[in-house]
Amino acid sequence: MKKKMSVKAIVSIGMLSSIAYLLMLINFPLPPFPNFLFVDFSDIPALIAALLFGPVAGILVEFFKNALNYVATGSATGIPVGHIANFLAGILFVLPTYYVYNKMKTRKGMTLALIAGTLIMAVMMSVLNYLFILPAYTSLLKFPDMRNLVVPAILPFNIIKGIMMSSIFMLLFIRMQSWINKLTIVKSA
């Protein structure tokens, strides 16, 4: 039988999606990288949702924050290519982190989980950028082929972004670890 989400989970997912959307608006470029690559910390609420309510909650937060942002800001291409890329990057960071942490529920486990999430996100986003995302921008906006930027720009950018998100999340996690563990124990009982 399917588990139904509790009202608490639904409300929490909504609140975390709103926080993620607001964090998505506070984005900034990193100087050595192309100006279309922005850092934001909107994946942190999605990771919290996944840790508290499971991987579907993390995916929902990623989806809702990108849907809200697309409705509010639109897209230069008319198609939400950047929002889809942000959604994919988010789930490629959140899901591996969630699954690795569930195997080792310690601070060391979370550190290893964040490293795994960062590396998986960086490598997979490089592949997805090479195969789909950059060619979509090339065809929709009539840009020159930008796939030559994958290794010198996109891969290191995603590693740095993952390190920045992981560092901030670890500061939060140290304070929240016992609360997260308590809630997950109650949830599984």
CSV table of C-alpha atoms in Angstrom, one decimal:
chain,number,residue,atom,x,y,z
A,1,MET,CA,0.0,0.0,0.0
A,2,LYS,CA,1.1,3.5,-0.7
A,3,LYS,CA,2.1,5.7,2.3
A,4,LYS,CA,0.2,9.0,2.4
A,5,MET,CA,2.1,12.1,3.3
A,6,SER,CA,1.1,13.6,6.5
A,7,VAL,CA,-0.2,17.1,6.8
A,8,LYS,CA,3.0,18.0,8.6
A,9,ALA,CA,5.1,16.7,5.7
A,10,ILE,CA,3.0,18.6,3.1
A,11,VAL,CA,3.2,21.8,5.0
A,12,SER,CA,6.9,21.4,5.6
A,13,ILE,CA,7.5,20.7,1.9
A,14,GLY,CA,5.6,23.9,1.0
A,15,MET,CA,7.6,26.0,3.5
A,16,LEU,CA,10.9,24.5,2.4
A,17,SER,CA,10.0,25.1,-1.3
A,18,SER,CA,9.3,28.7,-0.5
A,19,ILE,CA,12.6,29.1,1.3
A,20,ALA,CA,14.4,27.4,-1.6
A,21,TYR,CA,12.7,29.7,-4.0
A,22,LEU,CA,13.8,32.8,-2.0
A,23,LEU,CA,17.3,31.4,-1.8
A,24,MET,CA,17.3,30.8,-5.5
A,25,LEU,CA,16.7,34.5,-6.0
A,26,ILE,CA,19.8,35.3,-4.1
A,27,ASN,CA,22.3,34.1,-6.7
A,28,PHE,CA,25.7,35.3,-7.8
A,29,PRO,CA,28.3,34.5,-10.4
A,30,LEU,CA,31.8,33.3,-9.5
A,31,PRO,CA,34.3,35.7,-11.3
A,32,PRO,CA,36.5,33.2,-13.2
A,33,PHE,CA,33.5,31.4,-14.7
A,34,PRO,CA,31.1,32.3,-17.6
A,35,ASN,CA,28.4,34.8,-16.6
A,36,PHE,CA,25.6,32.3,-17.1
A,37,LEU,CA,26.7,30.1,-14.2
A,38,PHE,CA,25.3,31.2,-10.9
A,39,VAL,CA,25.7,30.0,-7.3
A,40,ASP,CA,22.7,29.8,-5.1
A,41,PHE,CA,22.0,27.8,-1.9
A,42,SER,CA,18.5,26.7,-2.8
A,43,ASP,CA,19.4,23.0,-2.7
A,44,ILE,CA,19.9,23.2,1.1
A,45,PRO,CA,16.1,23.2,1.9
A,46,ALA,CA,15.6,20.3,-0.5
A,47,LEU,CA,18.3,18.3,1.3
A,48,ILE,CA,16.6,19.1,4.6
A,49,ALA,CA,13.3,17.9,3.2
A,50,ALA,CA,14.8,14.7,1.9
A,51,LEU,CA,16.5,14.0,5.3
A,52,LEU,CA,13.3,14.6,7.2
A,53,PHE,CA,10.6,13.2,4.9
A,54,GLY,CA,12.4,11.0,2.3
A,55,PRO,CA,13.7,11.4,-1.2
A,56,VAL,CA,10.4,12.3,-2.8
A,57,ALA,CA,10.1,15.3,-0.5
A,58,GLY,CA,13.5,16.5,-1.7
A,59,ILE,CA,12.5,16.1,-5.3
A,60,LEU,CA,9.3,18.0,-4.7
A,61,VAL,CA,11.1,20.9,-3.1
A,62,GLU,CA,13.4,21.0,-6.1
A,63,PHE,CA,10.5,20.9,-8.5
A,64,PHE,CA,8.4,23.6,-6.7
A,65,LYS,CA,11.2,26.1,-6.3
A,66,ASN,CA,12.0,25.8,-10.1
A,67,ALA,CA,8.4,26.0,-11.1
A,68,LEU,CA,7.9,29.1,-8.9
A,69,ASN,CA,11.0,30.7,-10.3
A,70,TYR,CA,10.0,29.9,-13.9
A,71,VAL,CA,6.5,31.4,-13.4
A,72,ALA,CA,8.0,34.5,-11.7
A,73,THR,CA,11.0,35.2,-13.9
A,74,GLY,CA,10.4,33.3,-17.2
A,75,SER,CA,13.2,32.1,-19.4
A,76,ALA,CA,15.2,33.7,-22.2
A,77,THR,CA,14.6,30.6,-24.3
A,78,GLY,CA,10.9,30.5,-23.7
A,79,ILE,CA,11.5,26.9,-22.6
A,80,PRO,CA,12.7,26.4,-19.0
A,81,VAL,CA,16.1,25.0,-20.0
A,82,GLY,CA,17.9,26.7,-17.1
A,83,HIS,CA,15.3,25.6,-14.7
A,84,ILE,CA,15.4,22.0,-15.9
A,85,ALA,CA,19.2,22.1,-15.5
A,86,ASN,CA,18.8,23.5,-11.9
A,87,PHE,CA,16.3,20.8,-11.1
A,88,LEU,CA,18.6,18.1,-12.4
A,89,ALA,CA,21.6,19.5,-10.6
A,90,GLY,CA,19.6,19.7,-7.4
A,91,ILE,CA,18.3,16.1,-7.5
A,92,LEU,CA,21.8,14.9,-8.5
A,93,PHE,CA,23.1,16.6,-5.4
A,94,VAL,CA,20.3,15.8,-2.9
A,95,LEU,CA,19.6,12.1,-3.7
A,96,PRO,CA,23.1,10.7,-3.5
A,97,THR,CA,23.6,12.7,-0.3
A,98,TYR,CA,20.4,11.3,1.2
A,99,TYR,CA,21.2,7.7,0.3
A,100,VAL,CA,24.8,7.7,1.5
A,101,TYR,CA,23.8,9.4,4.7
A,102,ASN,CA,21.1,6.8,5.3
A,103,LYS,CA,23.8,4.2,5.3
A,104,MET,CA,26.0,6.0,7.9
A,105,LYS,CA,24.0,8.3,10.1
A,106,THR,CA,27.0,10.2,11.7
A,107,ARG,CA,28.8,13.5,11.0
A,108,LYS,CA,31.4,11.5,9.1
A,109,GLY,CA,28.7,9.8,7.2
A,110,MET,CA,27.2,13.2,6.3
A,111,THR,CA,30.6,14.5,5.2
A,112,LEU,CA,31.1,11.5,2.9
A,113,ALA,CA,27.5,11.9,1.7
A,114,LEU,CA,28.1,15.5,0.8
A,115,ILE,CA,31.3,14.6,-1.0
A,116,ALA,CA,29.5,11.9,-3.0
A,117,GLY,CA,26.6,14.3,-3.8
A,118,THR,CA,29.0,17.0,-5.0
A,119,LEU,CA,31.1,14.6,-7.2
A,120,ILE,CA,28.0,12.9,-8.7
A,121,MET,CA,26.3,16.3,-9.4
A,122,ALA,CA,29.5,17.7,-10.9
A,123,VAL,CA,30.2,14.8,-13.2
A,124,MET,CA,26.6,14.1,-14.2
A,125,MET,CA,25.9,17.8,-14.9
A,126,SER,CA,29.0,17.9,-17.1
A,127,VAL,CA,27.7,15.0,-19.1
A,128,LEU,CA,24.1,16.4,-19.3
A,129,ASN,CA,25.5,19.9,-20.3
A,130,TYR,CA,27.6,18.3,-23.0
A,131,LEU,CA,24.8,16.2,-24.4
A,132,PHE,CA,21.6,18.2,-23.8
A,133,ILE,CA,21.7,21.5,-21.9
A,134,LEU,CA,24.3,23.4,-23.9
A,135,PRO,CA,23.0,22.1,-27.3
A,136,ALA,CA,19.5,23.3,-26.2
A,137,TYR,CA,20.9,26.8,-25.6
A,138,THR,CA,22.8,26.7,-28.8
A,139,SER,CA,19.8,25.9,-30.9
A,140,LEU,CA,17.2,28.0,-29.0
A,141,LEU,CA,19.2,31.2,-28.6
A,142,LYS,CA,21.5,30.8,-31.7
A,143,PHE,CA,24.6,30.8,-29.5
A,144,PRO,CA,27.8,29.3,-30.8
A,145,ASP,CA,28.6,25.8,-29.7
A,146,MET,CA,29.6,26.0,-26.0
A,147,ARG,CA,30.3,22.4,-25.3
A,148,ASN,CA,34.0,23.2,-25.1
A,149,LEU,CA,33.3,24.9,-21.8
A,150,VAL,CA,32.3,21.7,-20.0
A,151,VAL,CA,35.7,20.6,-18.7
A,152,PRO,CA,37.3,24.0,-18.1
A,153,ALA,CA,34.2,25.8,-16.7
A,154,ILE,CA,31.1,23.7,-15.9
A,155,LEU,CA,32.9,20.8,-14.1
A,156,PRO,CA,35.0,23.0,-11.7
A,157,PHE,CA,32.1,25.4,-11.2
A,158,ASN,CA,29.8,22.5,-10.0
A,159,ILE,CA,32.5,21.2,-7.7
A,160,ILE,CA,33.0,24.6,-6.2
A,161,LYS,CA,29.3,25.1,-5.9
A,162,GLY,CA,28.9,21.7,-4.2
A,163,ILE,CA,31.7,22.5,-1.8
A,164,MET,CA,30.1,25.8,-0.9
A,165,MET,CA,26.7,24.3,-0.4
A,166,SER,CA,28.2,21.4,1.6
A,167,SER,CA,30.1,23.8,3.9
A,168,ILE,CA,27.0,25.8,4.7
A,169,PHE,CA,24.9,22.7,5.1
A,170,MET,CA,27.4,21.1,7.5
A,171,LEU,CA,27.2,24.2,9.7
A,172,LEU,CA,23.4,23.7,9.8
A,173,PHE,CA,23.6,19.9,10.2
A,174,ILE,CA,25.9,20.1,13.2
A,175,ARG,CA,23.1,22.0,15.0
A,176,MET,CA,20.3,20.0,13.6
A,177,GLN,CA,21.7,16.4,13.6
A,178,SER,CA,20.0,15.2,16.8
A,179,TRP,CA,16.7,16.8,15.7
A,180,ILE,CA,16.9,15.2,12.3
A,181,ASN,CA,17.8,11.8,13.7
A,182,LYS,CA,14.9,12.1,16.3
A,183,LEU,CA,12.4,12.9,13.6
A,184,THR,CA,13.6,10.1,11.3
A,185,ILE,CA,13.4,7.6,14.2
A,186,VAL,CA,9.8,8.7,15.0
A,187,LYS,CA,8.9,8.5,11.3
A,188,SER,CA,10.2,5.0,10.9
A,189,ALA,CA,8.4,3.7,14.0
